[in-house]
XYZ file of C-alpha atoms in Angstrom:
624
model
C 0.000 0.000 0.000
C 1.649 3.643 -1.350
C 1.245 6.297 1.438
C 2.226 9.980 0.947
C 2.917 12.425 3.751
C 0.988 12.611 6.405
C -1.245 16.108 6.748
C -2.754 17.514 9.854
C -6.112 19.776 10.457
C -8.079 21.450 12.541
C -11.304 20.862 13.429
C -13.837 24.008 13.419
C -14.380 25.566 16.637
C -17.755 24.976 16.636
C -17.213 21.404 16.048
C -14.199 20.708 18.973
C -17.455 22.077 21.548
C -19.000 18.939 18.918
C -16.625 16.686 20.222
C -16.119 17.077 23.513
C -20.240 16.906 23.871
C -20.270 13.823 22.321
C -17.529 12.402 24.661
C -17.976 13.718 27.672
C -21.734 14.129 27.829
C -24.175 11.884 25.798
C -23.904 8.553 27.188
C -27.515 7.798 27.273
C -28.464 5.135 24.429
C -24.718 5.111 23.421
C -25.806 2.539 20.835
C -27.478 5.442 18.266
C -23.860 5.627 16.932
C -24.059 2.121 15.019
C -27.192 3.252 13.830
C -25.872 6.174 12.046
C -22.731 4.271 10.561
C -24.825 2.040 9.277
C -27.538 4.564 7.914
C -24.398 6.535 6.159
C -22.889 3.534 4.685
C -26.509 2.153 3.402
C -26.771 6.051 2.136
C -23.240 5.854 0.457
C -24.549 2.428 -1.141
C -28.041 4.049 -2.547
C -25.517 6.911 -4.323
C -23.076 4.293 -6.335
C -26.529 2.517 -7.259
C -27.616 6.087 -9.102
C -24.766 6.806 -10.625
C -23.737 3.699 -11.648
C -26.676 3.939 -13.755
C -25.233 6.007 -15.908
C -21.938 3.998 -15.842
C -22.028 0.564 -14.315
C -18.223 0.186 -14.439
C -18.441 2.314 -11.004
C -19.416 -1.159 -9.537
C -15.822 -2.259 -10.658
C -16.837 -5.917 -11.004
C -18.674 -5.627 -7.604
C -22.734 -4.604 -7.915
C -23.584 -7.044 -4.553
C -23.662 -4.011 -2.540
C -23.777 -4.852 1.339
C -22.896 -3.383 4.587
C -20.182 -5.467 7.117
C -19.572 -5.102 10.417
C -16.792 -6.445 12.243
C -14.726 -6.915 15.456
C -11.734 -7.470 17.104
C -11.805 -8.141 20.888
C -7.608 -8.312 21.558
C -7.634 -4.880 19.480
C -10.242 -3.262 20.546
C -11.630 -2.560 16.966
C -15.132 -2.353 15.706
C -15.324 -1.680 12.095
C -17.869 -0.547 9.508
C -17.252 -0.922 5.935
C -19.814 -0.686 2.715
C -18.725 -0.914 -1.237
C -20.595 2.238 -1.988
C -19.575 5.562 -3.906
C -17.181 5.728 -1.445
C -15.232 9.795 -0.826
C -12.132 11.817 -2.579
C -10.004 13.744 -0.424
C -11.683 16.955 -0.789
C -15.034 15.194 0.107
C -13.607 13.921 3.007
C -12.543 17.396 4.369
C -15.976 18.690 3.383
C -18.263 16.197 4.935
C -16.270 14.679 7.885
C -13.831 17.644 8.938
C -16.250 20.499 8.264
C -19.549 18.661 8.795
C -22.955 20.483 9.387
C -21.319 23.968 9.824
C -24.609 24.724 10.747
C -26.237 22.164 12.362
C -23.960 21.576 14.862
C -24.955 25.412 16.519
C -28.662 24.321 16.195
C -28.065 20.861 17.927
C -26.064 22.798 20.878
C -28.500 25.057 21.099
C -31.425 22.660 21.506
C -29.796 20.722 24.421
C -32.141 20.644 27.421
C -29.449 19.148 29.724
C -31.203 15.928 30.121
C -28.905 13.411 28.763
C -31.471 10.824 27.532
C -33.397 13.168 25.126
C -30.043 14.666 24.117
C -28.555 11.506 22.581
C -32.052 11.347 20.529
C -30.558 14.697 18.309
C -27.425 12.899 17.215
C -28.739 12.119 13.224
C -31.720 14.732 12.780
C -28.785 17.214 13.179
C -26.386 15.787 10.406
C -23.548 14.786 12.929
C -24.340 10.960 13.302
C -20.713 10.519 12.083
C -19.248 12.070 14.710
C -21.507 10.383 17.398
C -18.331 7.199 16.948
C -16.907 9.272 19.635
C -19.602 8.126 22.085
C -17.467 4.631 22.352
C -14.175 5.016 20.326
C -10.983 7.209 21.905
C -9.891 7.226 18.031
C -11.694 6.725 14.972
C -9.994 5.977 11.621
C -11.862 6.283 8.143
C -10.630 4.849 5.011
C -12.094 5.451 1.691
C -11.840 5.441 -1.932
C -14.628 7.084 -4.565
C -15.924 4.586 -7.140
C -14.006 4.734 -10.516
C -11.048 7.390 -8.698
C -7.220 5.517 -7.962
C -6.714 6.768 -5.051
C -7.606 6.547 -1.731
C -7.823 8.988 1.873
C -7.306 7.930 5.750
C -8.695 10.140 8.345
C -7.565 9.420 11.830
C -8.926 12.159 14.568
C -8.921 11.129 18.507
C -11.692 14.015 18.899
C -9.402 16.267 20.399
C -9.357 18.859 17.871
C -7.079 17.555 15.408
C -7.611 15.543 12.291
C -5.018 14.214 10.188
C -5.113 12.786 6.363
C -2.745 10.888 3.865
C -3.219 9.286 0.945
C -3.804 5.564 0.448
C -4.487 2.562 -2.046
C -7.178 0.724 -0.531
C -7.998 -1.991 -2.781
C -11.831 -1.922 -2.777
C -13.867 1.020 -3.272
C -16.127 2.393 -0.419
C -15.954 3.186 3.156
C -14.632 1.671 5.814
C -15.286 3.648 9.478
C -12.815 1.967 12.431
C -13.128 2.566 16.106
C -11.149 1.818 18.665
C -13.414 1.452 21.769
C -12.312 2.569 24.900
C -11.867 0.325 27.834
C -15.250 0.738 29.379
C -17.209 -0.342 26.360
C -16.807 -4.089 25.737
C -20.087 -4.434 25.063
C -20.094 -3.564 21.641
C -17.004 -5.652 21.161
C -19.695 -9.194 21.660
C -21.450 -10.985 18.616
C -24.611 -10.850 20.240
C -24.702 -7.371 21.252
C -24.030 -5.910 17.828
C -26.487 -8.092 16.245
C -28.830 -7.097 18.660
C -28.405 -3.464 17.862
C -28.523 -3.897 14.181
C -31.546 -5.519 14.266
C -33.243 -2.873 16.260
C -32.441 -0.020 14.508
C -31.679 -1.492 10.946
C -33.564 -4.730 9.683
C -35.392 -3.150 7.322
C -32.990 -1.120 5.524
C -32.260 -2.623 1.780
C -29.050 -3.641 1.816
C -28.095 -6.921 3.532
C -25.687 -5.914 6.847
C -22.965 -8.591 7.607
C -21.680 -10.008 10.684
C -18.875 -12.519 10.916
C -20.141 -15.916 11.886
C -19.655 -17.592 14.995
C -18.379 -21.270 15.835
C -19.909 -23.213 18.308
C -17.477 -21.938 20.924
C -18.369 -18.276 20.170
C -15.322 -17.556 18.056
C -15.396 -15.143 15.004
C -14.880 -17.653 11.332
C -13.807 -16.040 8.466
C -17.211 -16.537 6.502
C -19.798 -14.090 6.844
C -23.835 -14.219 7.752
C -26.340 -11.566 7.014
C -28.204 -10.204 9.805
C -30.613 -8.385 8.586
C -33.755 -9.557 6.007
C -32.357 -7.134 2.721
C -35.749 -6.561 2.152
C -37.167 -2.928 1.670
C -39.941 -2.839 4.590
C -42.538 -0.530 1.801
C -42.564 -3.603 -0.367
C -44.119 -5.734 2.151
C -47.527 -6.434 2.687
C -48.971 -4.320 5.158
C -50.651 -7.243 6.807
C -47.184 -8.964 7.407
C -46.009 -5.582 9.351
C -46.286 -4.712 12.881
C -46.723 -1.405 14.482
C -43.302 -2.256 16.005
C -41.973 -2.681 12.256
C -43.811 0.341 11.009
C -41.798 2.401 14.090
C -38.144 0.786 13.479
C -38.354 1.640 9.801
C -38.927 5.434 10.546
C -36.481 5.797 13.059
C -34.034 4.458 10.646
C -35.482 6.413 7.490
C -35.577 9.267 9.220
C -32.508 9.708 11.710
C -34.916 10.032 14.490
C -34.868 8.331 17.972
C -38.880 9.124 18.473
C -41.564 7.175 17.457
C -43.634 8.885 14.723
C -46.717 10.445 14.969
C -49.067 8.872 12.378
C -48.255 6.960 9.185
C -49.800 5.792 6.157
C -48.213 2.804 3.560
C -50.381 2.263 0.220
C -49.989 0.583 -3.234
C -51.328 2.122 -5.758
C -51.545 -0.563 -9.283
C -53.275 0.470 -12.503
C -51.794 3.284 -14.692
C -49.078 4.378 -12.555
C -47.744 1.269 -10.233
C -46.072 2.747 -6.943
C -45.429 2.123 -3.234
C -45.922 4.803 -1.136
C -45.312 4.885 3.376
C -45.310 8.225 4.497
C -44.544 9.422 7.856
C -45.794 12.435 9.998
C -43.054 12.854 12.650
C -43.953 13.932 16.538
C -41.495 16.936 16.265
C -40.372 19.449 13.806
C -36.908 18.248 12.798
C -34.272 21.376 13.177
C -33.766 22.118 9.726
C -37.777 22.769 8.756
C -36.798 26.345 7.778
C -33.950 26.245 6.052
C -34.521 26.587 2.041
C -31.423 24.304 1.437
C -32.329 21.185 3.006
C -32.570 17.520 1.407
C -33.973 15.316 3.621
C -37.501 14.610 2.530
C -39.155 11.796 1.376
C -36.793 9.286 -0.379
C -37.464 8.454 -3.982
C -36.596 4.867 -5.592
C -37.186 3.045 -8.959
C -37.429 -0.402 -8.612
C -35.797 -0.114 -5.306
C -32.808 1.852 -6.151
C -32.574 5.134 -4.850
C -32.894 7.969 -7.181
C -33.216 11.246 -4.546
C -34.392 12.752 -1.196
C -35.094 16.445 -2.702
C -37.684 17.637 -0.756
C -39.834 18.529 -3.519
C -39.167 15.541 -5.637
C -42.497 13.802 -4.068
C -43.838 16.484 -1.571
C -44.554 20.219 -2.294
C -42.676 22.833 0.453
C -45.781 22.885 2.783
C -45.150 18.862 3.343
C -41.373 18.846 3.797
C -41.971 17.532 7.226
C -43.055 14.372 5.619
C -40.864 11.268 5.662
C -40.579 7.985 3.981
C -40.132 6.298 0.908
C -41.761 6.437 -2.341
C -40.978 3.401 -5.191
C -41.717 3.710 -8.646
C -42.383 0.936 -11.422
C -42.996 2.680 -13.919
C -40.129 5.760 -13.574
C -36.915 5.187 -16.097
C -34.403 4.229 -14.384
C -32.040 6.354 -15.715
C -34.189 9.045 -15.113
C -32.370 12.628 -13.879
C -32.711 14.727 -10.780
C -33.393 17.466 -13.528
C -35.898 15.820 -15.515
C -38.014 14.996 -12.302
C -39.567 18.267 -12.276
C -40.985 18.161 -15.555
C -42.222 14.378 -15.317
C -46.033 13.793 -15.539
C -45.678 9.951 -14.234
C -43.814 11.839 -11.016
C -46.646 14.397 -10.914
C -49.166 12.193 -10.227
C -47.588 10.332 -7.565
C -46.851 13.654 -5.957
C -50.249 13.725 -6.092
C -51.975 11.322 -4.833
C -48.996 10.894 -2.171
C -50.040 14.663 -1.320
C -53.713 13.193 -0.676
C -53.005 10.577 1.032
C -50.921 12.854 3.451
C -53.404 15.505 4.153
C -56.390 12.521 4.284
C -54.231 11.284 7.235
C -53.806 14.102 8.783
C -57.830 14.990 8.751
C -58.424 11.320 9.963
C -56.671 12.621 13.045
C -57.626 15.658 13.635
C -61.464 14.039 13.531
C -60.490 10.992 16.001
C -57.458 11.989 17.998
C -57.962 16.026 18.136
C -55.788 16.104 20.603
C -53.184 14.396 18.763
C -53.759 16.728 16.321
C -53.386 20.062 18.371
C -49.990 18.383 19.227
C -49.774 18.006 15.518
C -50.428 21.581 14.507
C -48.066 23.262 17.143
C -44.994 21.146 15.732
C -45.886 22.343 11.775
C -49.003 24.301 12.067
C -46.729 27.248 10.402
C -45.411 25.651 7.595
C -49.022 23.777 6.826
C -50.517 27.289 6.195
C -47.679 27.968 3.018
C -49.876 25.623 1.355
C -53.110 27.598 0.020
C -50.170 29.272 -1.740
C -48.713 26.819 -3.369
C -51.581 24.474 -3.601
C -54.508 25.794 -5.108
C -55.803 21.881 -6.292
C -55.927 21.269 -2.648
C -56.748 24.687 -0.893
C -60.126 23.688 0.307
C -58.856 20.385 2.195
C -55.826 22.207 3.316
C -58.376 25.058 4.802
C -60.434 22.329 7.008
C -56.833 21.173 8.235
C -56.098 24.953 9.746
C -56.165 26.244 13.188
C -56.117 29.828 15.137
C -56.588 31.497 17.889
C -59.826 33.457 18.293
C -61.436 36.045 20.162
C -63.817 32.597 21.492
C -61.467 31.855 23.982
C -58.630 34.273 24.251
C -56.040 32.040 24.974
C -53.259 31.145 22.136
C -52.905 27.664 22.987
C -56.437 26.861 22.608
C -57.128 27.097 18.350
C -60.282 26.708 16.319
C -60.706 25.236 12.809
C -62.871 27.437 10.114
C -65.467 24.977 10.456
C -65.740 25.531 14.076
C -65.953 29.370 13.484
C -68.751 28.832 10.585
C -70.651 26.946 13.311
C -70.978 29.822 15.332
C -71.354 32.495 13.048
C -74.213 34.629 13.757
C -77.302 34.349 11.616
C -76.930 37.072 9.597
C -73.485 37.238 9.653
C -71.942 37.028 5.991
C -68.136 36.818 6.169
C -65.332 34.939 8.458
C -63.631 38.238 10.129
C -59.572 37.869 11.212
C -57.347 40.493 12.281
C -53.913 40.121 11.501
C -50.723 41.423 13.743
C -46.859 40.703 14.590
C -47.596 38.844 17.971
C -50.685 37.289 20.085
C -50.823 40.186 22.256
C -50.857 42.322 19.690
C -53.700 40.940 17.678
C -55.755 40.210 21.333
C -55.415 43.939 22.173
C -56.133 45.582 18.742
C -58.696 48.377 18.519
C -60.234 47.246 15.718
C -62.038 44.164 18.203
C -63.657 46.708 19.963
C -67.024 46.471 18.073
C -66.993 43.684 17.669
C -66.332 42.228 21.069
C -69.491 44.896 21.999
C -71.736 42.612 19.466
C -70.421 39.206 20.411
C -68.907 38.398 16.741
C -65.654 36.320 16.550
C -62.932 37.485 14.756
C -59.551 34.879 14.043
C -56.218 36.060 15.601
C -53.855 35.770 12.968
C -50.280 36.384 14.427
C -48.034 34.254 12.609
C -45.346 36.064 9.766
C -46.788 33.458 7.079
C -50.606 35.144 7.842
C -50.883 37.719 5.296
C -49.634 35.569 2.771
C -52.331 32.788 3.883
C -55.064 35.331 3.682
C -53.964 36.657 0.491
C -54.534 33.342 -1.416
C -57.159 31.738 0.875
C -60.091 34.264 -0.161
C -63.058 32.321 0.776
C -64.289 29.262 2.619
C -67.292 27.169 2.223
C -68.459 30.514 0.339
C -68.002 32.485 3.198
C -65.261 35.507 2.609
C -62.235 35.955 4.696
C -62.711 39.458 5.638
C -60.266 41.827 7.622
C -61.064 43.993 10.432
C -58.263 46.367 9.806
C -59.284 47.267 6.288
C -62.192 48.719 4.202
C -65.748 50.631 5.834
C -67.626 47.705 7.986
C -70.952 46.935 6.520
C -73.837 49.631 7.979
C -76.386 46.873 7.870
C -74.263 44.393 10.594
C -72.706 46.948 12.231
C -75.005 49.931 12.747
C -74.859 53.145 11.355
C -72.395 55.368 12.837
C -72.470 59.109 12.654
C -71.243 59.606 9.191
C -72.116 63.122 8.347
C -68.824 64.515 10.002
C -70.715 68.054 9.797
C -73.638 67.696 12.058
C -71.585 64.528 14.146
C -68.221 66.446 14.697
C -68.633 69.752 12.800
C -65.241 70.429 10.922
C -63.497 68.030 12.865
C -62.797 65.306 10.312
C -61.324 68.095 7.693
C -59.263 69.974 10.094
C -57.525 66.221 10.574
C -56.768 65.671 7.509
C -55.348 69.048 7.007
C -53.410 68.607 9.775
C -52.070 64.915 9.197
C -51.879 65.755 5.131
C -49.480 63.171 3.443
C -49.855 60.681 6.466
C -53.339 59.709 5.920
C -55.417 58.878 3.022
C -58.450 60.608 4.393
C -59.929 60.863 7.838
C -63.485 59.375 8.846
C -65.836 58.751 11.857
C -65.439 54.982 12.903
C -67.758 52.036 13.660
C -65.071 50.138 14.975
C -64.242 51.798 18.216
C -65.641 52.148 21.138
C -63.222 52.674 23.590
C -60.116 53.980 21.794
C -59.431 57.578 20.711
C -58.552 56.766 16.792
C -57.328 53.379 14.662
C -55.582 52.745 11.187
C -57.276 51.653 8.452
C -56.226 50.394 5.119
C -58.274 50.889 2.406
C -59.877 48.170 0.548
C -57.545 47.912 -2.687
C -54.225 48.479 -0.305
C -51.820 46.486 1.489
C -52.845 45.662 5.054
C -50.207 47.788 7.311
C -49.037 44.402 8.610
C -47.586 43.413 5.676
C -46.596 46.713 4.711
C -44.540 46.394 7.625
C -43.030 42.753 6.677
C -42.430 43.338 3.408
C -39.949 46.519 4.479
C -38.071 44.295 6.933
C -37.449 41.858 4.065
C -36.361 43.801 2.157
C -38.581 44.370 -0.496
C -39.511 47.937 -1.987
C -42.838 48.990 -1.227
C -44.459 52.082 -2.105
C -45.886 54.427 0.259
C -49.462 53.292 1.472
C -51.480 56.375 3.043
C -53.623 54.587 5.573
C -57.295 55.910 6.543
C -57.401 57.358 10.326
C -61.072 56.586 11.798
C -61.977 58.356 15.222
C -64.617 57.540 17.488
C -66.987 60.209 18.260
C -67.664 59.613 21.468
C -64.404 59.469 22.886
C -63.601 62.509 25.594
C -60.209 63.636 23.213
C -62.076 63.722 20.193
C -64.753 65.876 21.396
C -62.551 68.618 22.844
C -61.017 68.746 19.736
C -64.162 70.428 18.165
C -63.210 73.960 20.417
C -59.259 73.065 20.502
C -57.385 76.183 18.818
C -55.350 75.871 16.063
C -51.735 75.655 17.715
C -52.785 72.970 20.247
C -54.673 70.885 17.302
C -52.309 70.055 15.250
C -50.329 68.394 18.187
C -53.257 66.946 19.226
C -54.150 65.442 15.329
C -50.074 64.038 15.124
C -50.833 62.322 18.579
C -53.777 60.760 17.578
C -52.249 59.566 14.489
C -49.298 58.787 16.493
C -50.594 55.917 19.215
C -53.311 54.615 16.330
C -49.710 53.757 14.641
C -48.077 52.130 17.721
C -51.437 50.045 18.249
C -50.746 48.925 14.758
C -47.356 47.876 15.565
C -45.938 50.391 13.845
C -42.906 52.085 14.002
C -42.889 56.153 14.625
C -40.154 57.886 12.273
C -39.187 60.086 15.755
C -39.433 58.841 18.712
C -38.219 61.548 20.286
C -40.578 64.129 18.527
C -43.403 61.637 19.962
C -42.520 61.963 23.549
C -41.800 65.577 23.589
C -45.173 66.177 22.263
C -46.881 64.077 24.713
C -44.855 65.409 27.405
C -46.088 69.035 26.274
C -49.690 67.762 26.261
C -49.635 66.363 29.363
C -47.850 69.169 30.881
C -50.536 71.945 29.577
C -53.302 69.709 30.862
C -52.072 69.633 33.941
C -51.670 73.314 34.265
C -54.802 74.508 32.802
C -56.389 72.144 35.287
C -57.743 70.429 32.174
């Protein structure tokens, strides 16, 4: 074997905290760590099967892909080894000496300091590798990319320091060595190992190897499979237990939790696939970020073609795990060409059905289950209206929000439950729409309709306004906002609209004052115990996502909102004798806390609190 100098690295910084986690800390369910060795090699097997579909002399003579895993007491050696795809040197330093850059501050940062639920993160946050550390004092990798010469050793003692050199191993693929430390003989025993590979990986699709043992316990040099081969989705669901169901998806999907619902179909007649779909108990850490993979897995014919996210499930489903396995797919079919495929577009959708039929099967018979449910991905579920128009009206009986019914956040309420107790002659679902709970509890433009016993939805989440925007109408009832357009006479009472006999003058001498702030100024039917609100006119952009679409970035031109004031209120009437120097702070404060109410944000603070100061301050001396 040719070796070359030997080069040494450093480890990130964020990764050495990694390490010393891993070795010091999470010894709860140490045995996760075979787990993910075994799920990377199976993964590294899955990528030679793709590409070598596009040149089967990547296989090098050797297409029985399997997974081996082997021992040495006396040396204190447990090995992993697969004849996948295999790594070149740079790939090494990319995914083992730089791995999950990000990931790794997420999976600090959601420690709770209990030690059991800890060692459950190791794989959802893209360090299983390093999780070898849990056992080993020194962990060696060996590798060599399918159709490359040469070969890479990576030897780190999770101290900090990696080092790498160039081999010639003489099979392609991976092998992962560690050398346990002294406490851990039991993952040195025959029975132990096969114990854990069975629990966390019979149903992968690659046959795992263990060396066979002689009647006196003693390693041979032939070699017995441990696990079935067979891909669990391919199965008959009558041949599967929960207990099956459960093993597969902790293995599928890097997670130490049971799932949360599932659903496993075949679907035979024009399109022949095989679907099982998972809904997981908890949002897995990388939900939000735009770049992630790991979705549902895609196969032809049981080789493994992709886990894009959107290669089976639209954005709003990323949660979603499992497998999907195609018959009738080419198998040399392209990660590019998938988009554009109408055989893949209708298994996207009818997997898409399936999913949201299961998850309105539990929020029917388990509604609690299903509140648990929404809090985990409620967020992301309301993209889809957006995205999903086909399936807008089953994805709007799936919602949930908070309403002025019960005042309490935690406690939502579907749009069917609202419809139920809609008033009789009440025409349209109302929502208000604002950057927190509080905020939307507390708005203004309730006021009225708290005083008539209507219930408006509390719509506080950033993805909101975009939900509203595309979901117009349900069961032909409108989605109407409080914050924007006149409220309708007829429900809501006539209020005293003639400004001239109601407020004489008042409503013009506003506007004159607050000219190029406001659109116009009007008498409201909203209010009844505030001074003055914002609101935006019919054809505009509600101010909330006025607001959001500034701190994103985006240009947005100037909306002039309309400034209502209720007539009744003590500061509004002694505006109609208030002279002319006095009015025009009294207009900008008006205009002023009907903005802060809004969320808004006031151009001058200062300017603001001077003004009120000065108000206050004449009041108090006029005896006012």
């Amino acid at each position: 074997m040719t070796k070359t100098a030997t080069e040494t690295r450093h480890f990130e910084a964020e990764t050495k905290q990694l390490l010393h986690l891993m070795i010091h800390s999470l010894y709860s369910n140490k045995e996760v760590f075979l787990r993910e060795l075994i799920s990377n090699a199976a993964d590294a097997c899955d990528k030679l099967r793709f590409e070598a579909l596009a040149d089967d002399s990547l296989y090098e003579g050797d297409s029985e892909l399997k997974i081996k895993v082997d021992f040495d007491g006396d040396a204190r050696t447990l090995s992993v080894s697969d004849n996948g795809i295999g790594m070149t040197r740079d790939e090494v330093i990319e995914n083992i000496g730089t791995i999950a850059r990000s990931g790794t501050r997420r999976f600090m940062e959601a420690l709770s300091g209990d030690q059991a639920k800890d060692a459950h993160l190791i794989g959802q946050f893209g360090v299983g590798f390093y999780s070898a550390f849990i056992v080993a004092d020194k962990v060696t990798l060996t590798t060599r990319r399918a159709g490359e010469s040469g070969g890479t050793r990576w030897v780190s003692t999770g101290e900090g320091d990696y080092t790498l050199e160039t081999v010639e191993p003489e099979h392609h693929g991976t092998t992962v060595t560690l050398h346990v430390r002294e406490d851990e003989d039991e993952f040195l025993s025959y029975w132990r190992l096969r114990e854990i590979i069975r629990k966390y990986s019979e149903h992968i699709s690659l046959p795992v190897e263990l060396p066979k043992q002689d009647d006196k316990g003693n390693k041979t040099d032939e070699w017995e499979t441990v696990t079935s081969g067979q891909a669990l989705w391919l199965r008959p669901r009558n041949e599967l237990s929960d207990d099956d169901y459960q093993a597969f998806y902790k293995h599928v999907a890097h997670d130490a939790d049971e799932p949360l619902a599932w659903t496993h179909n075949r679907v035979e007649g024009a399109q022949e696939y095989v679907s099982l779909l998972y809904i997981p108990a908890r949002a897995p850490f990388d939900m939000w970020d735009n770049d992630t993979r790991r979705g549902v897995k895609l196969y032809v014919k049981r080789v493994f073609i992709t886990d894009a996210a959107e290669a089976v499930m639209p954005r709003y489903l990323r949660f979603v795990r499992g497998v999907v396995d195609s018959s009738d797919l080419p198998l040399n079919v392209s990660r590019e060409t998938l988009q554009n495929n109408r055989i893949l577009d209708t298994i996207r959708g009818g997997s898409v059905k399936k999913v949201l039929g299961l998850l309105q099967d539990m929020a029917d018979k388990e509604p609690e289950k299903y509140q648990g449910f929404w809090k985990q991905f409620g967020r992301v579920l309301k993209e889809g209206p957006a995205e999903d128009f086909g399936n807008r009206e089953a994805l709007a009986k799936l919602l949930r929000f908070a309403s002025t019914h019960n005042d309490d956040d935690a406690e939502t309420v579907s749009l069917d439950d609202y419809i139920e107790r809609m008033k009789p002659d009440q025409k349209a679902i109302y929502y208000v729409t604002a950057d927190s709970f509080a905020a939307a509890k507390n708005s203004p433009h309730l006021e009225i309709f708290r005083k008539q016993n209507i219930e408006v939805l509390l719509l506080h989440d950033r993805v909101d306004e975009w939900l509203v925007a595309h979901l117009n109408e349900y069961r032909d009832k409108p989605l109407k906002s409080v914050s924007r357009g006149e409220l309708d006479a007829e429900a809501f009472g006539d209020a005293p609209a003639d400004d001239d006999k109601a407020l004489p003058g008042v409503c013009n001498r506003l506007a004159t004052s607050l000219d190029g702030k406001v659109k116009e100024v009007r008498v409201s039917r909203r209010l009844t115990d505030s001074p003055a609100c914002l609101v935006a006119s019919d054809e505009g952009l509600s101010l909330n996502l006025e607001r959001l679409l500034k701190e994103a970035g985006q240009d947005v031109p100037k909306m002039q909102p309309i400034l209502e004031i209720n007539a009744t209120h003590p500061i509004v009437k002694r505006l109609e004798n208030e002279n002319s120097a006095r009015f025009d702070d009294w207009a900008n404060l008006l205009y002023e806390q009907a903005l802060l109410a809004e969320g808004g944000q006031l151009d001058d603070p200062a300017v603001f609190v001077k003004r009120l100061n000065d108000l206050l301050l004449s009041q108090t001396l006029s005896g006012g």
